Backbone as numpy.savetxt, mean C-alpha at the origin, in Angstrom:
# Nx Ny Nz CAx CAy CAz Cx Cy Cz
35.75 47.57 30.03 35.70 46.10 29.91 34.39 45.53 30.37
33.98 46.05 31.61 32.68 45.71 32.16 31.55 45.93 31.27
31.60 47.13 30.63 30.57 47.61 29.71 30.50 46.66 28.50
31.71 46.26 28.03 31.73 45.38 26.85 31.18 44.05 27.18
31.41 43.48 28.33 30.82 42.23 28.77 29.28 42.30 28.92
28.85 43.43 29.39 27.44 43.51 29.57 26.68 43.67 28.20
27.52 44.33 27.26 26.87 44.50 25.92 26.87 43.13 25.22
27.98 42.30 25.42 27.97 41.00 24.75 26.78 40.09 25.29
26.69 40.21 26.66 25.57 39.35 27.25 24.25 39.79 26.85
24.14 41.11 26.66 22.80 41.64 26.12 22.44 41.18 24.74
23.54 41.21 23.91 23.31 40.83 22.49 22.94 39.30 22.38
23.61 38.53 23.26 23.36 37.07 23.29 21.98 36.81 23.72
21.49 37.54 24.73 20.15 37.31 25.24 19.21 37.70 24.22
19.42 38.87 23.46 18.54 39.26 22.44 18.41 38.24 21.33
19.63 37.67 20.99 19.60 36.55 19.96 18.81 35.41 20.31
18.97 34.96 21.63 18.14 33.88 22.07 16.70 34.12 22.07
16.31 35.45 22.33 14.88 35.83 22.27 14.42 35.67 20.91
15.24 36.03 19.89 14.85 35.93 18.53 14.73 34.45 18.16
15.67 33.65 18.57 15.75 32.28 18.15 14.55 31.32 18.81
14.24 31.73 19.99 13.34 30.75 20.72 12.02 30.55 19.91
11.40 31.66 19.40 10.16 31.42 18.66 10.37 30.45 17.49
11.64 30.69 16.83 11.93 29.92 15.58 12.05 28.39 16.02
12.71 28.18 17.12 12.79 26.75 17.50 11.47 26.16 17.87
10.62 26.98 18.50 9.26 26.50 18.78 8.49 26.22 17.61
8.66 27.12 16.62 7.94 26.93 15.32 8.34 25.64 14.69
9.70 25.32 14.73 10.20 24.14 14.16 9.59 22.86 14.83
9.60 22.94 16.18 9.08 21.79 16.93 7.59 21.65 16.56
6.90 22.78 16.40 5.45 22.71 16.08 5.30 22.09 14.65
6.25 22.51 13.70 6.17 21.99 12.35 6.44 20.52 12.33
7.45 19.98 13.12 7.69 18.55 13.20 6.55 17.81 13.82
6.03 18.42 14.79 4.79 17.81 15.41 3.60 17.68 14.47
3.34 18.71 13.79 2.31 18.72 12.78 2.55 17.75 11.67
3.86 17.55 11.34 4.14 16.56 10.20 3.95 15.22 10.70
4.27 14.94 12.03 4.10 13.66 12.62 2.56 13.25 12.72
1.74 14.30 13.08 0.46 14.11 13.19 -0.26 13.90 11.84
0.24 14.58 10.83 -0.19 14.34 9.51 0.02 12.93 8.96
1.29 12.45 9.24 1.54 11.06 8.91 0.69 10.05 9.67
0.45 10.33 10.99 -0.32 9.49 11.75 -1.85 9.49 11.26
-2.32 10.62 10.70 -3.70 10.66 10.33 -3.80 10.01 9.06
-2.74 9.99 8.18 -2.86 9.30 6.85 -2.56 7.86 6.87
-2.06 7.31 7.99 -1.77 5.88 8.09 -2.46 5.36 9.34
-2.86 4.14 9.20 -3.57 3.37 10.22 -2.62 2.36 10.94
-2.65 2.37 12.25 -1.77 1.48 12.99 -2.49 0.08 13.00
-1.68 -0.90 12.51 -2.21 -2.30 12.52 -1.42 -3.12 13.56
-2.02 -3.46 14.61 -1.27 -4.28 15.66 -0.86 -5.57 15.08
0.20 -6.19 15.70 0.66 -7.47 15.22 -0.31 -8.59 15.43
-0.11 -9.74 14.78 -0.96 -10.88 14.90 -0.44 -11.94 14.07
-1.11 -13.08 14.09 -0.73 -14.18 13.29 -1.59 -14.33 11.96
-0.90 -14.45 10.89 -1.53 -14.54 9.57 -1.39 -15.98 9.02
-2.44 -16.55 8.56 -2.44 -17.93 8.02 -2.52 -17.76 6.56
-1.44 -18.06 5.75 -1.49 -17.93 4.29 -2.43 -18.98 3.71
-2.96 -18.70 2.52 -3.94 -19.54 1.95 -3.38 -21.01 1.67
-2.16 -21.08 1.41 -1.68 -22.40 1.02 -0.65 -22.98 2.04
-0.74 -22.46 3.29 0.11 -22.96 4.25 -0.67 -23.68 5.40
0.01 -24.56 6.09 -0.65 -25.20 7.22 -0.79 -24.18 8.31
-1.85 -24.28 9.09 -2.09 -23.37 10.13 -1.00 -23.26 11.19
-0.31 -24.33 11.26 0.88 -24.39 12.24 2.05 -23.62 11.76
2.00 -23.21 10.43 3.13 -22.55 9.86 2.71 -21.06 9.57
1.92 -20.49 10.35 1.44 -19.15 10.18 2.40 -18.15 10.69
2.88 -17.21 9.88 3.88 -16.30 10.34 3.27 -15.24 11.27
4.09 -14.67 12.10 3.68 -13.54 12.89 3.87 -12.23 12.07
2.90 -11.45 12.05 2.92 -10.12 11.42 3.23 -9.09 12.52
4.35 -8.43 12.42 4.68 -7.43 13.41 3.81 -6.17 13.18
3.64 -5.38 14.30 2.83 -4.09 14.13 3.46 -3.26 13.09
2.56 -2.69 12.31 3.00 -1.76 11.22 1.92 -0.72 10.95
2.26 0.27 10.14 1.36 1.31 9.73 1.15 1.07 8.25
-0.17 1.41 7.88 -0.67 1.17 6.53 -1.39 2.47 6.07
-1.17 2.97 4.84 -1.88 4.08 4.36 -3.43 3.83 4.45
-4.14 4.76 4.92 -5.59 4.66 5.01 -6.13 4.54 3.61
-5.55 5.27 2.64 -6.09 5.30 1.37 -5.08 4.85 0.28
-5.49 4.29 -0.82 -4.71 4.00 -1.96 -4.07 5.26 -2.44
-2.82 5.18 -3.05 -2.15 6.32 -3.59 -3.01 6.93 -4.82
-3.18 8.16 -4.73 -4.09 8.83 -5.79 -3.21 9.30 -7.07
-4.01 9.60 -8.09 -3.38 10.07 -9.35 -2.64 11.42 -8.98
-3.29 12.26 -8.17 -2.64 13.50 -7.94 -1.22 13.38 -7.19
-1.15 12.51 -6.26 0.07 12.27 -5.53 1.10 11.59 -6.45
0.63 10.69 -7.23 1.62 10.04 -8.09 2.15 10.92 -9.17
1.25 11.83 -9.75 1.57 12.79 -10.71 2.67 13.66 -10.18
2.52 14.17 -8.84 3.50 14.97 -8.26 4.85 14.22 -8.15
4.83 12.94 -7.81 5.95 12.13 -7.78 6.75 12.08 -9.05
5.97 11.88 -10.14 6.70 11.84 -11.55 7.25 13.22 -11.85
6.66 14.28 -11.38 7.17 15.60 -11.65 8.47 15.86 -10.98
8.66 15.30 -9.77 9.89 15.42 -9.00 10.96 14.33 -9.40
10.46 13.19 -10.01 11.29 12.19 -10.34 11.04 11.83 -11.90
11.59 12.60 -12.77 11.22 12.54 -14.24 11.42 11.07 -14.82
12.29 10.37 -14.15 12.61 9.08 -14.86 11.40 8.08 -14.64
10.49 8.48 -13.74 9.28 7.69 -13.62 8.08 8.21 -14.35
8.28 9.26 -15.11 7.18 9.82 -15.89 6.91 8.83 -17.08
5.72 9.19 -17.70 5.24 8.29 -18.78 6.23 8.49 -19.98
6.79 9.59 -20.19 7.70 9.81 -21.34 9.08 9.18 -21.15
9.47 8.98 -19.98 10.85 8.65 -19.73 11.12 7.27 -19.16
10.04 6.62 -18.63 10.32 5.27 -17.98 10.87 4.30 -18.94
11.75 3.52 -18.45 12.37 2.48 -19.28 11.51 1.23 -19.33
11.54 0.60 -20.50 10.75 -0.58 -20.73 11.00 -1.69 -19.77
12.18 -1.72 -19.19 12.53 -2.83 -18.24 11.74 -2.59 -16.99
11.25 -1.39 -16.70 10.55 -1.10 -15.48 9.03 -1.10 -15.64
8.63 -1.04 -16.86 7.12 -1.01 -17.09 6.76 -1.36 -18.56
5.53 -1.87 -18.76 5.15 -2.14 -20.15 4.61 -0.84 -20.80
3.99 -1.06 -21.98 3.61 0.08 -22.72 2.31 0.78 -22.21
1.62 0.18 -21.27 0.32 0.80 -20.75 0.61 1.76 -19.57
1.86 1.94 -19.20 2.14 2.70 -18.00 1.49 4.11 -18.04
0.65 4.34 -16.98 -0.05 5.62 -16.85 -0.76 6.06 -18.13
-1.26 5.16 -18.91 -1.95 5.48 -20.21 -3.25 6.28 -19.88
-3.80 6.22 -18.71 -5.08 6.94 -18.44 -4.80 8.39 -18.00
-3.53 8.73 -17.69 -3.23 10.05 -17.07 -2.85 11.04 -18.19
-3.80 11.92 -18.44 -3.69 12.98 -19.35 -3.99 14.25 -18.74
-3.48 15.39 -19.17 -3.73 16.74 -18.52 -5.32 16.93 -18.47
-5.97 16.62 -19.57 -7.40 16.83 -19.55 -8.25 16.07 -18.63
-7.65 14.96 -18.18 -8.42 14.14 -17.18 -8.02 14.39 -15.75
-6.95 15.09 -15.44 -6.43 15.16 -14.15 -7.38 15.72 -13.11
-8.24 16.64 -13.53 -9.19 17.32 -12.60 -10.20 16.16 -12.13
-10.63 15.34 -13.04 -11.53 14.27 -12.73 -10.86 13.23 -11.95
-9.67 12.90 -12.30 -8.98 11.66 -11.65 -8.12 11.99 -10.54
-8.01 13.25 -10.06 -7.02 13.63 -9.06 -7.12 12.78 -7.84
-8.29 12.62 -7.23 -8.37 11.94 -5.94 -8.87 10.45 -6.01
-8.74 9.93 -7.32 -9.01 8.44 -7.43 -7.68 7.74 -7.37
-7.82 6.43 -7.13 -6.60 5.60 -7.07 -5.81 5.59 -8.43
-4.53 5.71 -8.28 -3.73 5.64 -9.49 -3.56 4.19 -9.81
-3.70 3.89 -11.12 -3.51 2.52 -11.73 -2.55 2.60 -12.92
-2.46 1.46 -13.57 -1.44 1.40 -14.67 -0.10 1.70 -14.27
0.32 1.27 -13.00 1.68 1.37 -12.46 2.26 -0.01 -12.32
3.52 -0.07 -12.39 4.20 -1.31 -12.19 4.72 -1.44 -10.77
5.11 -2.69 -10.48 5.68 -2.97 -9.16 6.94 -2.13 -8.90
7.77 -1.99 -9.93 8.97 -1.13 -9.84 8.64 0.31 -9.48
7.68 0.84 -10.23 7.33 2.22 -10.05 6.58 2.50 -8.59
5.76 1.56 -8.25 5.16 1.66 -6.97 6.13 1.63 -5.83
7.11 0.73 -5.98 8.05 0.63 -4.88 8.88 1.92 -4.91
9.21 2.47 -5.96 9.97 3.66 -6.01 9.13 4.82 -5.38
7.88 4.92 -5.64 7.06 6.00 -5.00 7.10 5.88 -3.46
6.79 4.60 -2.93 6.80 4.46 -1.55 8.11 4.86 -0.98
9.15 4.49 -1.58 10.50 4.83 -1.06 10.79 6.33 -1.04
10.16 7.00 -2.00 10.39 8.52 -2.13 9.65 9.25 -1.02
8.71 8.62 -0.30 7.99 9.19 0.81 8.34 8.52 2.14
9.55 7.83 2.14 9.95 7.23 3.37 9.16 6.05 3.77
8.51 5.33 2.80 7.65 4.21 3.17 8.10 3.00 2.30
7.41 1.93 2.26 7.59 0.71 1.48 6.26 0.13 1.09
6.29 -0.75 0.14 5.06 -1.53 -0.16 4.88 -2.55 0.95
3.58 -2.77 1.30 3.33 -3.84 2.35 3.66 -5.22 1.88
4.05 -6.04 2.72 4.29 -7.46 2.34 2.92 -8.16 2.18
2.88 -9.24 1.40 1.69 -10.01 1.24 1.00 -10.34 2.57
1.79 -10.74 3.48 1.16 -11.14 4.85 0.50 -9.87 5.46
1.29 -8.70 5.40 0.72 -7.56 6.00 -0.59 -7.19 5.38
-0.60 -7.19 4.05 -1.85 -6.70 3.31 -3.00 -7.60 3.57
-2.77 -8.92 3.45 -3.83 -9.92 3.79 -4.25 -9.78 5.15
-3.39 -9.59 6.15 -3.81 -9.49 7.47 -4.70 -8.26 7.76
-4.27 -7.06 7.13 -5.19 -5.94 7.29 -6.52 -6.11 6.61
-6.47 -6.78 5.45 -7.68 -6.91 4.57 -8.58 -7.94 5.20
-8.29 -8.70 6.11 -9.21 -9.71 6.59 -10.24 -9.11 7.62
-10.02 -7.78 7.93 -10.84 -7.07 8.86 -12.12 -6.65 8.17
-13.22 -6.94 8.79 -14.48 -6.37 8.28 -14.62 -4.96 8.86
-15.87 -4.35 8.68 -16.02 -3.03 9.18 -16.17 -3.03 10.70
-16.43 -4.16 11.28 -16.75 -4.18 12.73 -15.90 -5.14 13.51
-15.07 -6.00 12.75 -14.37 -6.97 13.38 -12.87 -7.06 12.81
-11.99 -7.28 13.66 -10.51 -7.34 13.05 -10.30 -8.57 12.25
-11.14 -9.58 12.45 -11.10 -10.71 11.54 -12.52 -11.10 11.17
-12.84 -10.72 9.87 -14.21 -11.02 9.37 -14.22 -12.16 8.53
-13.23 -13.01 8.54 -13.24 -14.21 7.57 -14.23 -15.19 7.81
-14.77 -15.25 9.09 -15.86 -16.23 9.32 -17.20 -15.66 9.41
-17.31 -14.39 8.95 -18.59 -13.69 8.94 -19.17 -13.88 7.61
-20.18 -14.67 7.40 -20.89 -14.97 6.11 -21.27 -13.68 5.39
-21.81 -12.72 6.05 -22.30 -11.53 5.40 -21.07 -10.76 4.85
-20.00 -10.65 5.50 -18.79 -9.94 5.10 -18.22 -10.65 3.88
-18.15 -11.99 3.88 -17.53 -12.82 2.77 -18.49 -12.53 1.53
-19.75 -12.55 1.76 -20.68 -12.38 0.60 -20.49 -11.01 0.01
-20.24 -10.02 0.85 -20.13 -8.63 0.40 -18.89 -8.49 -0.54
-17.75 -9.23 -0.12 -16.52 -9.21 -0.84 -16.80 -9.91 -2.16
-17.40 -11.03 -2.12 -17.72 -11.77 -3.47 -18.47 -10.94 -4.40
-19.51 -10.22 -3.89 -20.33 -9.32 -4.75 -19.46 -8.25 -5.37
-18.52 -7.75 -4.56 -17.51 -6.65 -5.03 -16.81 -7.25 -6.22
-16.23 -8.44 -6.01 -15.33 -9.01 -6.94 -16.02 -9.54 -8.21
-17.33 -9.74 -8.22 -18.08 -10.25 -9.22 -18.55 -9.11 -10.12
-18.44 -7.89 -9.71 -18.84 -6.74 -10.52 -17.85 -6.37 -11.61
-18.32 -5.97 -12.77 -17.33 -5.41 -13.81 -16.68 -4.18 -13.17
-15.35 -4.04 -13.65 -14.63 -2.82 -13.18 -15.18 -1.57 -13.73
-15.27 -0.57 -12.80 -15.88 0.68 -13.16 -14.83 1.35 -14.10
-15.43 2.11 -15.04 -14.51 2.97 -15.83 -13.92 4.20 -15.08
-14.69 4.65 -14.16 -14.24 5.80 -13.31 -14.19 5.31 -11.90
-13.06 5.16 -11.31 -12.88 4.76 -9.92 -13.42 5.83 -8.94
-13.84 5.43 -7.88 -14.28 6.46 -6.87 -13.18 7.19 -6.17
-13.49 8.37 -5.62 -12.54 9.06 -4.81 -12.17 8.17 -3.61
-10.86 8.20 -3.27 -10.44 7.20 -2.29 -11.08 7.42 -0.97
-11.42 8.65 -0.63 -12.09 8.93 0.60 -13.57 8.64 0.63
-14.10 8.17 -0.44 -15.44 7.75 -0.56 -15.59 6.24 -0.37
-14.45 5.58 -0.38 -14.47 4.06 -0.27 -14.66 3.69 1.15
-15.31 2.52 1.45 -15.63 2.06 2.80 -14.38 1.75 3.61
-14.46 2.07 4.91 -13.32 1.75 5.84 -13.62 0.41 6.62
-12.47 -0.24 6.85 -12.57 -1.44 7.62 -12.34 -1.18 9.13
-12.28 -2.24 9.94 -12.17 -2.06 11.39 -10.96 -1.20 11.79
-9.88 -1.25 10.94 -8.70 -0.50 11.29 -8.62 0.90 10.75
-9.75 1.27 10.07 -9.81 2.61 9.44 -9.18 2.65 8.14
-8.91 1.58 7.47 -8.18 1.49 6.12 -9.28 1.39 5.09
-9.27 2.35 4.18 -10.33 2.42 3.14 -10.07 1.67 1.87
-11.17 1.06 1.31 -11.10 0.58 0.01 -10.15 -0.68 -0.20
-9.97 -1.59 0.80 -9.19 -2.72 0.71 -9.77 -3.71 -0.26
-11.12 -3.75 -0.39 -11.69 -4.69 -1.39 -12.69 -3.87 -2.30
-12.84 -4.35 -3.49 -13.89 -3.94 -4.30 -13.61 -2.60 -5.16
-12.37 -2.04 -4.98 -12.06 -0.84 -5.75 -11.01 -1.12 -6.82
-9.84 -1.56 -6.36 -8.76 -2.05 -7.27 -8.08 -3.20 -6.64
-7.28 -3.87 -7.49 -6.30 -4.85 -6.89 -5.08 -4.02 -6.47
-4.29 -4.54 -5.49 -3.25 -3.74 -4.83 -1.97 -4.54 -4.91
-0.85 -3.86 -5.23 0.45 -4.45 -5.26 0.99 -4.80 -3.89
1.75 -5.84 -3.66 2.42 -6.06 -2.44 3.85 -6.28 -2.79
4.74 -6.16 -1.83 6.14 -6.23 -2.11 6.63 -7.61 -2.61
6.10 -8.69 -1.92 6.59 -10.06 -2.23 5.48 -10.78 -3.10
4.96 -10.12 -4.10 3.76 -10.70 -4.88 4.16 -12.13 -5.38
5.41 -12.31 -5.75 5.82 -13.63 -6.42 6.19 -14.73 -5.47
5.69 -14.72 -4.25 6.06 -15.68 -3.30 5.04 -16.87 -3.38
3.85 -16.63 -4.05 2.85 -17.79 -4.15 2.83 -18.11 -5.62
3.76 -19.01 -6.01 3.86 -19.34 -7.34 2.90 -20.53 -7.71
2.31 -20.45 -9.04 1.46 -21.59 -9.46 2.22 -22.41 -10.43
3.49 -22.05 -10.59 4.42 -22.96 -11.45 5.70 -22.99 -10.78
6.38 -24.05 -10.75 7.59 -24.30 -10.11 8.82 -23.99 -10.93
9.87 -23.99 -10.21 11.16 -23.77 -10.94 11.38 -25.11 -11.80
11.92 -24.91 -13.12 11.90 -25.99 -14.05 12.57 -27.28 -13.64
13.65 -27.11 -12.83 14.32 -28.40 -12.47 13.59 -29.13 -11.35
12.56 -28.50 -10.75 11.80 -29.11 -9.69 10.35 -29.34 -9.95
9.91 -29.03 -11.08 8.48 -29.06 -11.49 7.77 -30.44 -11.24
8.56 -31.44 -11.20 7.98 -32.84 -11.17 7.23 -33.07 -9.88
7.47 -32.22 -8.80 6.76 -32.49 -7.61 6.36 -31.33 -6.84
7.00 -30.20 -6.99 6.61 -29.12 -6.14 5.59 -28.29 -6.77
4.76 -27.57 -6.05 3.79 -26.64 -6.48 2.61 -27.24 -7.27
2.57 -28.59 -7.55 1.51 -29.08 -8.33 0.24 -29.04 -7.54
0.35 -28.94 -6.25 -0.90 -28.87 -5.43 -1.57 -27.60 -5.55
-0.98 -26.64 -6.26 -1.65 -25.36 -6.38 -2.56 -25.23 -7.64
-2.46 -26.13 -8.51 -3.24 -26.05 -9.75 -4.71 -26.46 -9.64
-5.61 -25.71 -10.20 -7.03 -26.05 -10.45 -7.59 -26.65 -9.13
-8.29 -27.78 -9.20 -9.00 -28.35 -8.05 -7.99 -28.68 -6.94
-6.87 -29.11 -7.31 -5.82 -29.53 -6.27 -5.53 -28.24 -5.46
-5.51 -27.06 -5.99 -5.28 -25.91 -5.25 -6.28 -25.71 -4.08
-7.64 -25.94 -4.40 -8.64 -25.75 -3.37 -8.42 -26.81 -2.24
-8.03 -28.09 -2.66 -7.91 -29.21 -1.69 -6.82 -28.84 -0.75
-5.72 -28.27 -1.22 -4.60 -28.03 -0.39 -4.63 -26.67 0.32
-5.65 -25.94 0.10 -5.71 -24.63 0.80 -6.21 -24.68 2.21
-5.92 -23.72 2.98 -6.38 -23.69 4.37 -7.92 -23.49 4.41
-8.43 -22.70 3.53 -9.87 -22.37 3.43 -10.38 -22.47 2.11
-10.76 -23.64 1.63 -11.28 -23.77 0.24 -12.48 -22.84 -0.14
-13.15 -22.41 0.88 -14.39 -21.52 0.61 -14.02 -20.02 0.36
-12.78 -19.70 0.67 -12.33 -18.29 0.60 -12.05 -17.98 -0.97
-13.09 -17.88 -1.70 -12.85 -17.64 -3.15 -12.23 -16.37 -3.52
-12.42 -15.30 -2.77 -11.88 -14.09 -3.10 -10.35 -14.10 -2.90
-9.85 -14.85 -1.91 -8.44 -15.03 -1.72 -7.82 -15.74 -2.73
-8.51 -16.78 -3.33 -8.01 -17.57 -4.44 -7.74 -16.56 -5.62
-8.73 -15.66 -5.90 -8.60 -14.68 -7.05 -7.34 -13.86 -6.79
-7.16 -13.37 -5.52 -5.92 -12.43 -5.26 -4.62 -13.29 -5.50
-4.55 -14.48 -5.02 -3.35 -15.30 -5.19 -3.12 -15.64 -6.66
-4.29 -15.90 -7.44 -4.11 -16.17 -8.80 -3.50 -14.94 -9.55
-4.07 -13.79 -9.19 -3.52 -12.56 -9.87 -2.13 -12.37 -9.65
-1.72 -12.51 -8.40 -0.36 -12.31 -8.10 0.61 -13.23 -8.69
0.15 -14.47 -8.82 0.94 -15.56 -9.43 1.15 -15.36 -10.91
0.22 -14.61 -11.52 0.33 -14.44 -13.01 1.02 -13.13 -13.35
1.40 -12.33 -12.31 1.98 -11.03 -12.56 3.47 -11.01 -12.67
3.92 -10.06 -13.40 5.32 -9.74 -13.48 5.61 -8.35 -13.06
6.84 -8.00 -12.62 7.13 -6.78 -11.94 6.96 -5.58 -12.85
7.03 -5.85 -14.25 6.89 -4.66 -15.10 5.43 -4.53 -15.72
4.53 -5.39 -15.27 3.20 -5.36 -15.76 2.50 -4.11 -15.19
1.50 -3.66 -15.98 0.54 -2.68 -15.47 -0.85 -3.07 -15.86
-1.80 -2.67 -15.05 -3.28 -2.99 -15.29 -4.05 -1.81 -14.95
-5.21 -1.64 -15.65 -5.96 -0.42 -15.29 -6.80 -0.60 -14.06
-6.71 -1.87 -13.41 -7.36 -2.00 -12.14 -6.46 -2.36 -11.02
-5.14 -2.07 -11.29 -4.08 -2.49 -10.32 -3.40 -1.15 -9.81
-3.49 -0.94 -8.48 -2.85 0.21 -7.93 -2.03 -0.25 -6.59
-1.90 0.60 -5.62 -1.12 0.28 -4.48 -1.32 1.32 -3.35
-0.92 0.98 -2.22 -0.77 1.88 -1.13 0.57 1.50 -0.35
1.00 2.29 0.46 2.34 2.09 1.17 2.11 1.77 2.60
3.28 1.16 3.12 3.30 0.81 4.56 4.53 1.33 5.18
4.62 1.17 6.48 5.83 1.58 7.23 5.89 0.73 8.46
7.14 0.42 8.94 7.30 -0.30 10.23 6.72 0.57 11.36
6.12 0.01 12.36 5.48 0.84 13.35 6.58 1.48 14.27
7.73 0.92 14.31 8.75 1.63 15.16 9.62 2.54 14.37
9.34 2.81 13.09 10.08 3.68 12.19 9.77 5.12 12.48
10.63 6.03 12.65 10.37 7.42 12.90 10.71 8.25 11.65
C-alpha cells in the first residue's frame, strides 16, 4: 500500500514537472501577444475635444484609448477576407458595399500593395474587420483628438507650420501608389500617417450632417452650409477640418473610395 502511494506521488510529481514548462510557455506566449498588441497600438491619454461645429463649452471628454499606429494594410485585409469569405470581393452583398469594393486588389498586385493602406472598403466591412481582431473603429472625437497632434506637440492646431504642412498634404493630387504604412510620418503619439496619405473611416461618421431631417430642415443644420458653416465653426481657419467634415457628411455606409481606408481602436481598459 505504502509503495503504491509512493508510486502515485512520484507519477504526480513527474506530471507536474512536465506541465510546468508548458504553463510557462503559455504565460510567455500570452505576454508576447500582449506586447505585440501594445507595440502595434499607441496609447492616447484622455482629454477634451472641441468639435468643429460645437461651442467650446460643449466639448466632450475623450477617454483614454488605444489606436493602431498604422492604417490597416492590404495584406492584413486580404487575410481577413480569406478567413471571412462573406467579405471577399466575390461574395460581399451590395447592401454592404458598392461595386468598387477592393477593385484595386488583384493577385498580380499583392506583392506591391501588401504593406500599403487598404482602400476601396466600406464602413460596414471596416467595422467587421476591426471586430474580427477584437477592436473597433475609432469615434470621430477620438480620431480628431489623436490627429490634432503634430510631430512634437499633443495639440498642434495653433502651430502655423504644422497647419500649413497639413494643407499642403491635402492640396496634392492623390498618389496612384500609396506609401508603405511604416514609411509614413508619426505624430506626437507615435501614430503614423494620420494626414496626407488617405482619408480614414470613423464609427460615427454621420454625426456631422450638412442636411437635416426632412421634417426639420426649416431651421436646423442650415448654419453648416457654405459660408454660414465657416461663420458657425469654432475655428474658421481650420480648412483641413472642414474638408474632413465635408467628406464624412457626404458619405454613406456602403460607399468605397480609392483614397479611403481605416485603422482600428480599442478602449484603454480592454484586455
